[in-house]
Short mmCIF file of C-alpha atoms and ligand atoms in Angstrom, two decimals:
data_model
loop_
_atom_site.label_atom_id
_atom_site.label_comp_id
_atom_site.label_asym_id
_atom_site.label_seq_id
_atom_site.Cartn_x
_atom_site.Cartn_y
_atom_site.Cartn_z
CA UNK V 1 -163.66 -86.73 52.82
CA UNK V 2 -162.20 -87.18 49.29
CA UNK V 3 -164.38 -86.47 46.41
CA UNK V 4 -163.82 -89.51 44.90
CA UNK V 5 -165.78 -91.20 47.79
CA UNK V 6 -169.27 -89.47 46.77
CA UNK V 7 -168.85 -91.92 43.43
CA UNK V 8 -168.92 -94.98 45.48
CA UNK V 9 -172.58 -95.28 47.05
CA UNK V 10 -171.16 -97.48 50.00
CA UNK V 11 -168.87 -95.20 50.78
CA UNK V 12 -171.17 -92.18 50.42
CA UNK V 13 -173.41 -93.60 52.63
CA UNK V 14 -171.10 -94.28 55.46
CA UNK V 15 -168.87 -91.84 56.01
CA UNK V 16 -167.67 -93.21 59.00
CA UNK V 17 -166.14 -96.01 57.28
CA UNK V 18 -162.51 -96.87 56.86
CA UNK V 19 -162.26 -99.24 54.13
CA UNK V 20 -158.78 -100.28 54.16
CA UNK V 21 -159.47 -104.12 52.42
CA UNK V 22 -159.47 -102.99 48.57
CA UNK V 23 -157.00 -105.26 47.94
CA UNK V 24 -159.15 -107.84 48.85
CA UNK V 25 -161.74 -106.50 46.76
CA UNK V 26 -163.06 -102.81 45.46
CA UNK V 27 -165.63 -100.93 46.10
CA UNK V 28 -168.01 -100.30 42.83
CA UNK V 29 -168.83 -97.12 41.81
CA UNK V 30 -172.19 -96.01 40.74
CA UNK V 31 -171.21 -95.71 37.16
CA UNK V 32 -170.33 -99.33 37.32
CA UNK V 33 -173.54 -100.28 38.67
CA UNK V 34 -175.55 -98.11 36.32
CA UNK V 35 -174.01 -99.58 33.25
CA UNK V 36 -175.28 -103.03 34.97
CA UNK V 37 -178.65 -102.15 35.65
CA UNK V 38 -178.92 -100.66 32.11
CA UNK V 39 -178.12 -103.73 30.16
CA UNK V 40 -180.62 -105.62 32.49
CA UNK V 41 -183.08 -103.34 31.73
CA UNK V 42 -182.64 -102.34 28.16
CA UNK V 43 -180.53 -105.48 26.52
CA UNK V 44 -180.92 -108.86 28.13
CA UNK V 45 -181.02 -111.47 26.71
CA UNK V 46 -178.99 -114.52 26.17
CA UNK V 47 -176.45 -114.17 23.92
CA UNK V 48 -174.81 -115.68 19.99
CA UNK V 49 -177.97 -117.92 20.06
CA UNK V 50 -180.88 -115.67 19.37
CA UNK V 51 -182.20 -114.71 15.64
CA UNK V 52 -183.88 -111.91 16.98
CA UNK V 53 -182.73 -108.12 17.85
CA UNK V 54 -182.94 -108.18 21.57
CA UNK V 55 -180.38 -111.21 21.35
CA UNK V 56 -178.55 -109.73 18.90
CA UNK V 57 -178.09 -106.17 21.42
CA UNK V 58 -177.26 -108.76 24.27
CA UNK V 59 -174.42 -110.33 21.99
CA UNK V 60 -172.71 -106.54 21.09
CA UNK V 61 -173.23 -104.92 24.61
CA UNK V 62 -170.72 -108.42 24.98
CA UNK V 63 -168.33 -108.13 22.51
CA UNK V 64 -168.00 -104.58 23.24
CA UNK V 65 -167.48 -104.77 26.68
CA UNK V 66 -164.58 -107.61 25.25
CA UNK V 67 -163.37 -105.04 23.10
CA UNK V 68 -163.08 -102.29 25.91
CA UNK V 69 -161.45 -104.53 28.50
CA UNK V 70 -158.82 -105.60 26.11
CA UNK V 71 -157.99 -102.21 25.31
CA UNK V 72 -157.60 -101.53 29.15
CA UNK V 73 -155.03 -104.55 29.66
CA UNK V 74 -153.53 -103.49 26.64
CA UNK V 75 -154.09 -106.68 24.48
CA UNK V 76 -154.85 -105.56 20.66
CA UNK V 77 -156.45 -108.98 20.07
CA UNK V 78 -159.27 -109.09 21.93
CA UNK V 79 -160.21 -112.77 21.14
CA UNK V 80 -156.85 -113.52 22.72
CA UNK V 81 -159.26 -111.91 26.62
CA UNK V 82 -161.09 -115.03 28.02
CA UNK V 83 -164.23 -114.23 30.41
CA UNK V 84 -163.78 -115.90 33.46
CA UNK V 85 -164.74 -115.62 36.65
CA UNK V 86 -161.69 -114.25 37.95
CA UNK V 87 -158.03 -114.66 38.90
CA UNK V 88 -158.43 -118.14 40.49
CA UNK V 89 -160.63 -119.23 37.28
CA UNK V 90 -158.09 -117.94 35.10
CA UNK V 91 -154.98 -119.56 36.07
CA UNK V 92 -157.17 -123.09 36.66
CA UNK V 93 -157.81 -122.78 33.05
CA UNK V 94 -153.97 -123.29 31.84
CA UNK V 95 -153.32 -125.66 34.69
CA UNK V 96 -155.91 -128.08 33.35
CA UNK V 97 -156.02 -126.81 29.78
CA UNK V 98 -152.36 -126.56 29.00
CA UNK V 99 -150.98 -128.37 32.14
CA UNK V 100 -151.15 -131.78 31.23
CA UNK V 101 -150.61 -131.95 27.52
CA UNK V 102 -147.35 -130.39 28.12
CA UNK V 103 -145.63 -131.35 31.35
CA UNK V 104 -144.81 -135.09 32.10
CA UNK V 105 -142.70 -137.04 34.42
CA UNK V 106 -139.35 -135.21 34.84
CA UNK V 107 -140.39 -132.24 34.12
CA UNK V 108 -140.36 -128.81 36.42
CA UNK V 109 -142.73 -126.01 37.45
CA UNK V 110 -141.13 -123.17 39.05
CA UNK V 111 -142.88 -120.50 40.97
CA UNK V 112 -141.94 -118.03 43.38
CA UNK V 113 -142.04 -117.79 47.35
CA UNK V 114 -144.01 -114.54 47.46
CA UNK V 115 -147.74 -116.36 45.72
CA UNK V 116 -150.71 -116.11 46.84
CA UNK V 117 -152.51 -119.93 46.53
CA UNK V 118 -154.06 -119.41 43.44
CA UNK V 119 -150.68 -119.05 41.43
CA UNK V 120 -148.98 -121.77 43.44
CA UNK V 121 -151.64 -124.22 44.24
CA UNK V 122 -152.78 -124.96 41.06
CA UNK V 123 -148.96 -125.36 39.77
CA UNK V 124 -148.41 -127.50 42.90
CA UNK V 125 -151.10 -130.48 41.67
CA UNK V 126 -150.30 -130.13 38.51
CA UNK V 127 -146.72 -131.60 39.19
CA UNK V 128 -147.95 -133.83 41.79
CA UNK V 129 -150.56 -135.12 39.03
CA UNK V 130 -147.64 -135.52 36.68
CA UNK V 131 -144.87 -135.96 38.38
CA UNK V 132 -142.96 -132.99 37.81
CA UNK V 133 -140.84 -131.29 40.26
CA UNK V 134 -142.38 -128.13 41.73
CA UNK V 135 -139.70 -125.75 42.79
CA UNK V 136 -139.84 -122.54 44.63
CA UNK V 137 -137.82 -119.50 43.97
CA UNK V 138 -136.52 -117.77 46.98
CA UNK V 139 -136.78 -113.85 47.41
CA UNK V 140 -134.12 -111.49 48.69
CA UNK V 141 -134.03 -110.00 52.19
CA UNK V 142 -136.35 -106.97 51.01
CA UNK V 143 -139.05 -109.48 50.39
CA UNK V 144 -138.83 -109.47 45.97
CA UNK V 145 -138.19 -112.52 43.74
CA UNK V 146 -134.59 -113.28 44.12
CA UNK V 147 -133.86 -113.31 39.97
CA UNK V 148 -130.09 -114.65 40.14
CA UNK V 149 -131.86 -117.27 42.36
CA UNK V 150 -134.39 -117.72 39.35
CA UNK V 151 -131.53 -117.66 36.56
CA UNK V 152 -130.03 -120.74 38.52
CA UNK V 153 -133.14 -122.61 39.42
CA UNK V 154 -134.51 -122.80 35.32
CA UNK V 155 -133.43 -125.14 33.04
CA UNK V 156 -134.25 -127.33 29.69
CA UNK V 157 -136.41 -128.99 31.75
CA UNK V 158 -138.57 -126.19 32.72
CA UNK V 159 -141.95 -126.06 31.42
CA UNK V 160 -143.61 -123.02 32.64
CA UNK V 161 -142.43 -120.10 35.04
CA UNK V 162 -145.23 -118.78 37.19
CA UNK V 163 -145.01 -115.16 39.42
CA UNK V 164 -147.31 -112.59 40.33
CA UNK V 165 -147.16 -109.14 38.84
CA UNK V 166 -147.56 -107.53 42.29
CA UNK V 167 -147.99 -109.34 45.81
CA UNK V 168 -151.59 -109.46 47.32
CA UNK V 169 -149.55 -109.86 50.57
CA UNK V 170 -146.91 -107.41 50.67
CA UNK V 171 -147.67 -104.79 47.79
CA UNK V 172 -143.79 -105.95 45.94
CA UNK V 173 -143.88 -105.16 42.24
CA UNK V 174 -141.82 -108.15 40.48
CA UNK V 175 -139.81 -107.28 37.43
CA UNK V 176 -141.95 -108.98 34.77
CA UNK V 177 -140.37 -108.59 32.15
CA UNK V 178 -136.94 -110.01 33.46
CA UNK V 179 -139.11 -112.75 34.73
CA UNK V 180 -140.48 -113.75 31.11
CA UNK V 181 -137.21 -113.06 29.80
CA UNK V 182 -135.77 -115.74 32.24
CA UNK V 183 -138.68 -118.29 31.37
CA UNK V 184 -138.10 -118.09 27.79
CA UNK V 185 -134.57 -118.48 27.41
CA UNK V 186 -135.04 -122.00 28.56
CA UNK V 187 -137.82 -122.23 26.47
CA UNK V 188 -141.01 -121.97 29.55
CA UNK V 189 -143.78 -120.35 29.38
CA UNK V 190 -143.92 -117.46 31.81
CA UNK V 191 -147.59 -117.18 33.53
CA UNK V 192 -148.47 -113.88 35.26
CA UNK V 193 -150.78 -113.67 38.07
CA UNK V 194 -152.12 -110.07 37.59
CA UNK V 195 -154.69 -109.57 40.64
CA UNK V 196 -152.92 -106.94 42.35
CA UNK V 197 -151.53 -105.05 39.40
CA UNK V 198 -154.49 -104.22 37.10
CA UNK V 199 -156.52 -102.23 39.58
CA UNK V 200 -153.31 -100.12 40.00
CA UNK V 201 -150.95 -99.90 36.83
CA UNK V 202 -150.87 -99.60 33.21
CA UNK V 203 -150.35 -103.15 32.20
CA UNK V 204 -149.58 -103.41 28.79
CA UNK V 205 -150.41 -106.88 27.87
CA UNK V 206 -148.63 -106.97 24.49
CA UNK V 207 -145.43 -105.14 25.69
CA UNK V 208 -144.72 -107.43 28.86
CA UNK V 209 -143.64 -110.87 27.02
CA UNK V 210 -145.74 -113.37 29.35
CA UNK V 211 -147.36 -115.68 27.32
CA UNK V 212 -150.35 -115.59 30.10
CA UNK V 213 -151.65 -112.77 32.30
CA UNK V 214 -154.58 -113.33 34.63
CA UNK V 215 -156.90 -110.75 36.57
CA UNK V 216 -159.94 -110.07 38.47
CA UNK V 217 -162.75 -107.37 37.56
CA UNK V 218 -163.87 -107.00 41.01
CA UNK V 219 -160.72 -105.57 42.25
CA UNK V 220 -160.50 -102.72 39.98
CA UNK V 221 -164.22 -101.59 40.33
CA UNK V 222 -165.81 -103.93 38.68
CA UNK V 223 -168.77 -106.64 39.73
CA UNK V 224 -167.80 -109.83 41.17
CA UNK V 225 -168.12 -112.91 38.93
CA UNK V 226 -165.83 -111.80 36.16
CA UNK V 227 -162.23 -111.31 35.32
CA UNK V 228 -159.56 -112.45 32.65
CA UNK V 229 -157.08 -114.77 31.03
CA UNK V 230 -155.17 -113.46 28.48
CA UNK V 231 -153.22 -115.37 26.30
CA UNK V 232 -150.78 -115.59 22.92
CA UNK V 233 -153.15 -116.79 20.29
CA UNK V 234 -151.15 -119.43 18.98
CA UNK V 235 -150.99 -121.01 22.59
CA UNK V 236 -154.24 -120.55 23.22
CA UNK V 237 -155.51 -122.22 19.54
CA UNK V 238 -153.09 -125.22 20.20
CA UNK V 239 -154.55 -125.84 23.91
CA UNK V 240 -157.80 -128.19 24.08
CA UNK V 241 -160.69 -127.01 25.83
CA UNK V 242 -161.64 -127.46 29.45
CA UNK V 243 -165.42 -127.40 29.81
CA UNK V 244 -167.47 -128.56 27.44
CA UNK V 245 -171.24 -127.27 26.38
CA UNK V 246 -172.78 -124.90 24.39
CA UNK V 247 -171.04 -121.50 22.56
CA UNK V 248 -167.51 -123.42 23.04
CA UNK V 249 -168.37 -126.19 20.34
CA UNK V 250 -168.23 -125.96 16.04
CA UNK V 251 -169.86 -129.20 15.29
CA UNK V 252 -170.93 -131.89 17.27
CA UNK V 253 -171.28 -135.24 15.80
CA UNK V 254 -172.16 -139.23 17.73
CA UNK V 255 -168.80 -139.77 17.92
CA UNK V 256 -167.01 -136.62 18.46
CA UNK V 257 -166.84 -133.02 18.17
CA UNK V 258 -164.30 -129.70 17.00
CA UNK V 259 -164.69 -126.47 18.76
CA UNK V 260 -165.25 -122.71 18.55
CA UNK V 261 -163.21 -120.21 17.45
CA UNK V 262 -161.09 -118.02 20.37
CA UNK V 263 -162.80 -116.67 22.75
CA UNK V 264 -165.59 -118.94 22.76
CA UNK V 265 -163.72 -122.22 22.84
CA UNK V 266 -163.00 -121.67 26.58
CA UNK V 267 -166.35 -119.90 27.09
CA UNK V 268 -168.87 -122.77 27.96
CA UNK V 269 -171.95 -122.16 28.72
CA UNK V 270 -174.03 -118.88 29.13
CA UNK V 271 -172.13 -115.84 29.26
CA UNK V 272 -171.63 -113.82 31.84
CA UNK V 273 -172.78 -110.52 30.16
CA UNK V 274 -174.32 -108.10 32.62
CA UNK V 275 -170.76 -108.70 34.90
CA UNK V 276 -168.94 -107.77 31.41
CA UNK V 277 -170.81 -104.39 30.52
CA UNK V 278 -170.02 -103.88 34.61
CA UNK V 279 -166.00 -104.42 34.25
CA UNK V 280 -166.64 -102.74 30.87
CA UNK V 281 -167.55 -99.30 32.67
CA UNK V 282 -164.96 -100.27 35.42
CA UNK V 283 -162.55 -99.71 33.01
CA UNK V 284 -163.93 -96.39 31.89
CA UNK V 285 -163.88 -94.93 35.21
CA UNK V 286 -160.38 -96.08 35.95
CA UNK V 287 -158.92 -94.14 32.77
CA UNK V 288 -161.19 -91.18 33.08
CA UNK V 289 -158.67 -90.98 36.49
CA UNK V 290 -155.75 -92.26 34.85
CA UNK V 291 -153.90 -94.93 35.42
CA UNK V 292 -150.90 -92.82 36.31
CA UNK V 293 -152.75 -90.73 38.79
CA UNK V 294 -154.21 -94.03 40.66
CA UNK V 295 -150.93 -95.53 41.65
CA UNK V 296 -149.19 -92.23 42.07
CA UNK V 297 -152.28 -91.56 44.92
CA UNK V 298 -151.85 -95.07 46.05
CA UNK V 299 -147.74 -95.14 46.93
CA UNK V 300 -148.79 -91.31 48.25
CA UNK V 301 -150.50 -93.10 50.66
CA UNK V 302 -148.61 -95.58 51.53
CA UNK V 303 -145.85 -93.27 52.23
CA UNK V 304 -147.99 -91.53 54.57
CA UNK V 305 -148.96 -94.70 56.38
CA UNK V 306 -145.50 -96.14 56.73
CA UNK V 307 -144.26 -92.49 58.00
CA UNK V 308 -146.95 -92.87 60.44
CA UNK V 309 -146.99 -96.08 61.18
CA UNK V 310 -143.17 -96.42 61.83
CA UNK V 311 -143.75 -93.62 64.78
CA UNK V 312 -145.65 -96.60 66.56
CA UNK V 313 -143.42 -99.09 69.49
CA UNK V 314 -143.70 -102.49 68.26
CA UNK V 315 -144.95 -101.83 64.65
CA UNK V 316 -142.99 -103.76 62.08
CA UNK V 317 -144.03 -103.04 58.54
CA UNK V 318 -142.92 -105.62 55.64
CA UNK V 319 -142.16 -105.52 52.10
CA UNK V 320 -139.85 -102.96 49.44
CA UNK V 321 -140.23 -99.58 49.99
CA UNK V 322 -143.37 -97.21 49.22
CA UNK V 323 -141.98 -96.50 45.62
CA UNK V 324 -141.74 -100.01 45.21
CA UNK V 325 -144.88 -101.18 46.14
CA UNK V 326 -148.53 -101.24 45.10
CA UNK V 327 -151.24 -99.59 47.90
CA UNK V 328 -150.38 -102.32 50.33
CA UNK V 329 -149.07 -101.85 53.67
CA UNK V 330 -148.81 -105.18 55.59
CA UNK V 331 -147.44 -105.23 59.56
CA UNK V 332 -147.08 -106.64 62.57
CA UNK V 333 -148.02 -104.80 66.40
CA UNK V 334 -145.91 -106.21 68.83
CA UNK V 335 -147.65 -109.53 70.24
CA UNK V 336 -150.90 -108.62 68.99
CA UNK V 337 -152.57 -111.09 67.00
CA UNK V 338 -153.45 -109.10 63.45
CA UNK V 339 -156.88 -111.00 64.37
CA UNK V 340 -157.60 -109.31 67.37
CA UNK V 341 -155.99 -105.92 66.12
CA UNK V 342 -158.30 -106.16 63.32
CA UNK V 343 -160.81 -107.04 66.00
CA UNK V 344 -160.61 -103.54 67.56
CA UNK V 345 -160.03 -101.53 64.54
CA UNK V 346 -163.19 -102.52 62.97
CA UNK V 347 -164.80 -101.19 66.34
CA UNK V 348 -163.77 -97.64 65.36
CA UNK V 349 -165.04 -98.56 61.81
CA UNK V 350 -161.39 -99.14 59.96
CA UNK V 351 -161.80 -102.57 57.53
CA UNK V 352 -157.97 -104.38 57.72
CA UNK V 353 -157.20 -107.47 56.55
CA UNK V 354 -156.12 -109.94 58.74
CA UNK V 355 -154.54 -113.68 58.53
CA UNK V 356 -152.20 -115.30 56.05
CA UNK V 357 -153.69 -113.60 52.57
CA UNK V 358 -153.85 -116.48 50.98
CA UNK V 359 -149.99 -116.62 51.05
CA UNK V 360 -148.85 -119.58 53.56
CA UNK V 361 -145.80 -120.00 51.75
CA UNK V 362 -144.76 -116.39 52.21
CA UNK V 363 -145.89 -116.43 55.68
CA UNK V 364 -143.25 -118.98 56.64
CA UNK V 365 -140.74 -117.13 54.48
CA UNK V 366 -141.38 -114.08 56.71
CA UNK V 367 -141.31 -116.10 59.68
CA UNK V 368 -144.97 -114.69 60.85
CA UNK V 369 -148.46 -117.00 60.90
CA UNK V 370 -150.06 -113.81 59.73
CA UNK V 371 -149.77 -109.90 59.55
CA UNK V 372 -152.08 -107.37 59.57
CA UNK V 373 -152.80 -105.65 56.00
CA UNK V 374 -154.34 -102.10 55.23
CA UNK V 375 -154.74 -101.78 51.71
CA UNK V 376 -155.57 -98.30 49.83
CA UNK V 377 -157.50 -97.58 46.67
CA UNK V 378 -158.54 -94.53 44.27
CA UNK V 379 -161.42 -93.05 46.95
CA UNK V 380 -158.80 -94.06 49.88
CA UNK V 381 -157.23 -91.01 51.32
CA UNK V 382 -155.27 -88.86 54.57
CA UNK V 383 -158.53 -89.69 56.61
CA UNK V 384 -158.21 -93.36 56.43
CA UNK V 385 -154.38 -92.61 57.34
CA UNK V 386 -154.88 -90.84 60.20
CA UNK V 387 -157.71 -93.27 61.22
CA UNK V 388 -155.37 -96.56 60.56
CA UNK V 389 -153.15 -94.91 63.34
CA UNK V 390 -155.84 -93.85 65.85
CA UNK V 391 -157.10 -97.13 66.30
CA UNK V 392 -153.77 -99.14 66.13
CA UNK V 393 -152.84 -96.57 69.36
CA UNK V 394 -155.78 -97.30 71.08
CA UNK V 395 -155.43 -100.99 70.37
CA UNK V 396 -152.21 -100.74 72.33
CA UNK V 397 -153.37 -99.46 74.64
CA UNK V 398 -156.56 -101.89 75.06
CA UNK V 399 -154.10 -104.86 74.94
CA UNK V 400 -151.58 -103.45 77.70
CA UNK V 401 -148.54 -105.86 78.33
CA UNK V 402 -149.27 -107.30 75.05
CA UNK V 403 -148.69 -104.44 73.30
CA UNK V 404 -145.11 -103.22 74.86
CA UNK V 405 -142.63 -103.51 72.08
N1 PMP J 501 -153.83 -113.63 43.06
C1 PMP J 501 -153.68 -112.55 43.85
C2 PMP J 501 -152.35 -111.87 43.91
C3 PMP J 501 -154.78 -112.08 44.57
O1 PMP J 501 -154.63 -111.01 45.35
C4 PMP J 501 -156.02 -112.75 44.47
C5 PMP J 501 -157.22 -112.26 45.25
N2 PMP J 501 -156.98 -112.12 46.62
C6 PMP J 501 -156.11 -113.85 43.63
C7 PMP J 501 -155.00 -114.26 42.94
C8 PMP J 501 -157.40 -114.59 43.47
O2 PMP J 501 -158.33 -113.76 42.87
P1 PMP J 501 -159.88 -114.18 42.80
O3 PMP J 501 -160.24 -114.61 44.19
O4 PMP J 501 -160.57 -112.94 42.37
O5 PMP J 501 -159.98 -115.28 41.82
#
């Protein structure tokens, strides 16, 4: 059992477990849950409002925990990190807040073919609601963004360019920069869907030229509840607000109102502080490992698992290769639903993911309703490997005809 495991008290516990879903979400280590309890017990209170001390600790445990998750995504202006509750929250925020101020009738959204619905949904309505044309950029036969395909499909009537940093479903690293690159030489915005990519790289906000980067604390050992949008302040201070309540308002007259400074101007409401100090100490743990060493352990395990796996009849894996790919391994057994697989794995204790990911739109592109997805992570290691495999075998062997190649 790797050592790493005895920091995760789920895992500890159960050492018969296989957790192979991390890309759905993490497991939380105890450090992460003692920093939570901690402000709970020692600091809570509700925050910016109070004129007394325990208030005031409430309000600093806050903007420190601001301060420390910038530094992790690499974003020197921390008022430029909006709390939200995640991924999906994050990239709802520009589609309402920037969407329809700045894309009318005429206009085009382009995304890519490899999103998961929360990066192409949201993009979707918002042309529909407008009357823009959505497009969809094609990838290449090793399942990445096709960029000659984007170069064509951009134009002066592109508003904003949206793509994932790295593919929930298949593990594919996009070229980012090229991406933004792309987007602003028409004059788009380029919005990056970073779910997949800051539990497992060194992101670099401010060296990566997207003008908006989105992420999700609980996939990088932190609680769920909270994650990210991270913006270019002068986009951000010339975008209205989308809620409205307390912390995000200035003044508030009869007859009309002027908002917050950034953060707080897309903060409504109540904070969500004891999820912050958690993401906070998420963030500690992860570079106390190294960013480095995490994905270099990751694509070591991957590489394992496809070696493995591709000694199995009937197993198709999909996506780039293991150096060019996030700890995601995504695949097919023969005529095996991934449902049932998944089914029969989670008898000998192995968690898989199984369905569409949230990725219809690549499904169809693959030609698949759904594949089966084992997904590794810093306390993963060659025991989950060699467990993946066991049970896959003895699946095959459960399902007979169904399972000849
Ligand atoms: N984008 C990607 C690539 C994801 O993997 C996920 C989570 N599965 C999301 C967006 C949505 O994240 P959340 O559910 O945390 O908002």
């Amino acid at each position: 059992m790797s050592a790493r495991r005895q920091d995760f008290p789920l895992l500890a516990a159960t050492p018969g477990l296989h957790y192979l879903d991390s890309a759905a979400t993490s497991q939380k280590p105890r450090v992460v849950l003692d920093a939570m309890r901690d402000y709970y017990e020692r600091d809570n209170a509700n925050p910016h409002r109070g004129a007394y001390d325990l208030s005031a600790r409430a309000t600093e445990r806050y903007h420190a925990a601001r301060e420390r998750v910038a530094r992790f995504v690499g974003v020197a202006d921390a008022d430029c990190l909006i709390f939200t509750r995640g991924t999906t929250e994050a990239l709802n925020l520009v589609a309402t807040a920037w969407g329809p101020a700045n894309v009318g009738p005429g206009d085009e959204i382009v995304v890519t073919g490899l999103e998961h619905h929360a990066n192409f949904v949201p993009w979707q309505q918002l042309a529909l609601a407008r009357g823009a044309r959505f497009v969809v950029c094609p990838l290449t036969a090793d399942h990445h963004v096709d960029l000659d395909a984007m170069r064509r499909l951009v134009g002066p009537r592109t508003r904003l360019v949206a793509f994932s940093h790295v593919s929930n479903a298949l593990g594919t690293m996009n070229d980012v920069r090229t991406l933004a690159e792309i987007a602003h030489g028409v004059g788009a915005l380029a919005v990056c869907d970073g779910a997949q990519a800051v539990p497992h790289l060194r992101v670099g906000f401010d060296g990566l030229g997207v003008d908006f980067y989105a992420f999700s604390g609980h996939k990088m050992c932190g609680p769920m509840g909270i994650g990210g949008l991270i913006g270019r302040r002068a986009t951000l201070e010339a975008m209205s607000p989308y809620q409205f309540g307390g912390d995000m308002i200035e003044f508030v007259r009869d007859d009309h109102s002027t908002w917050n400074v950034l953060p707080h101007k897309f903060e409504a409401g109540t904070p969500n502080v004891g999820d912050a100090v958690g993401l906070a100490a998420a963030c500690d743990y992860l570079d106390a490992i190294g960013m480095d060493a995490v994905l270099a352990h990751e694509q070591g395990l991957v590489r394992l698992a496809t070696e493995r796996l591709a000694g199995i009849e009937g197993l198709r894996v999909y996506g780039p290769p293991a150096n060019q790919r996030s700890g995601v391994v995504s695949f097919t057994v023969s005529d095996i639903h991934p449902h049932d697989l998944a089914t029969v794995l989670d008898q000998d204790g192995v968690c898989i993911r199984a369905g569409h990911h949230c990725a219809q739109p690549l499904m169809r592109r693959l030609g698949v309703s759904a594949t089966a997805r084992a997904s590794f992570y810093v306390y993963s290691d060659e025991g989950d490997v060699d467990a993946l495999v066991r049970s896959i075998e003895r699946a095959k062997v459960l399902f007979g005809p169904a399972a000849v190649g």
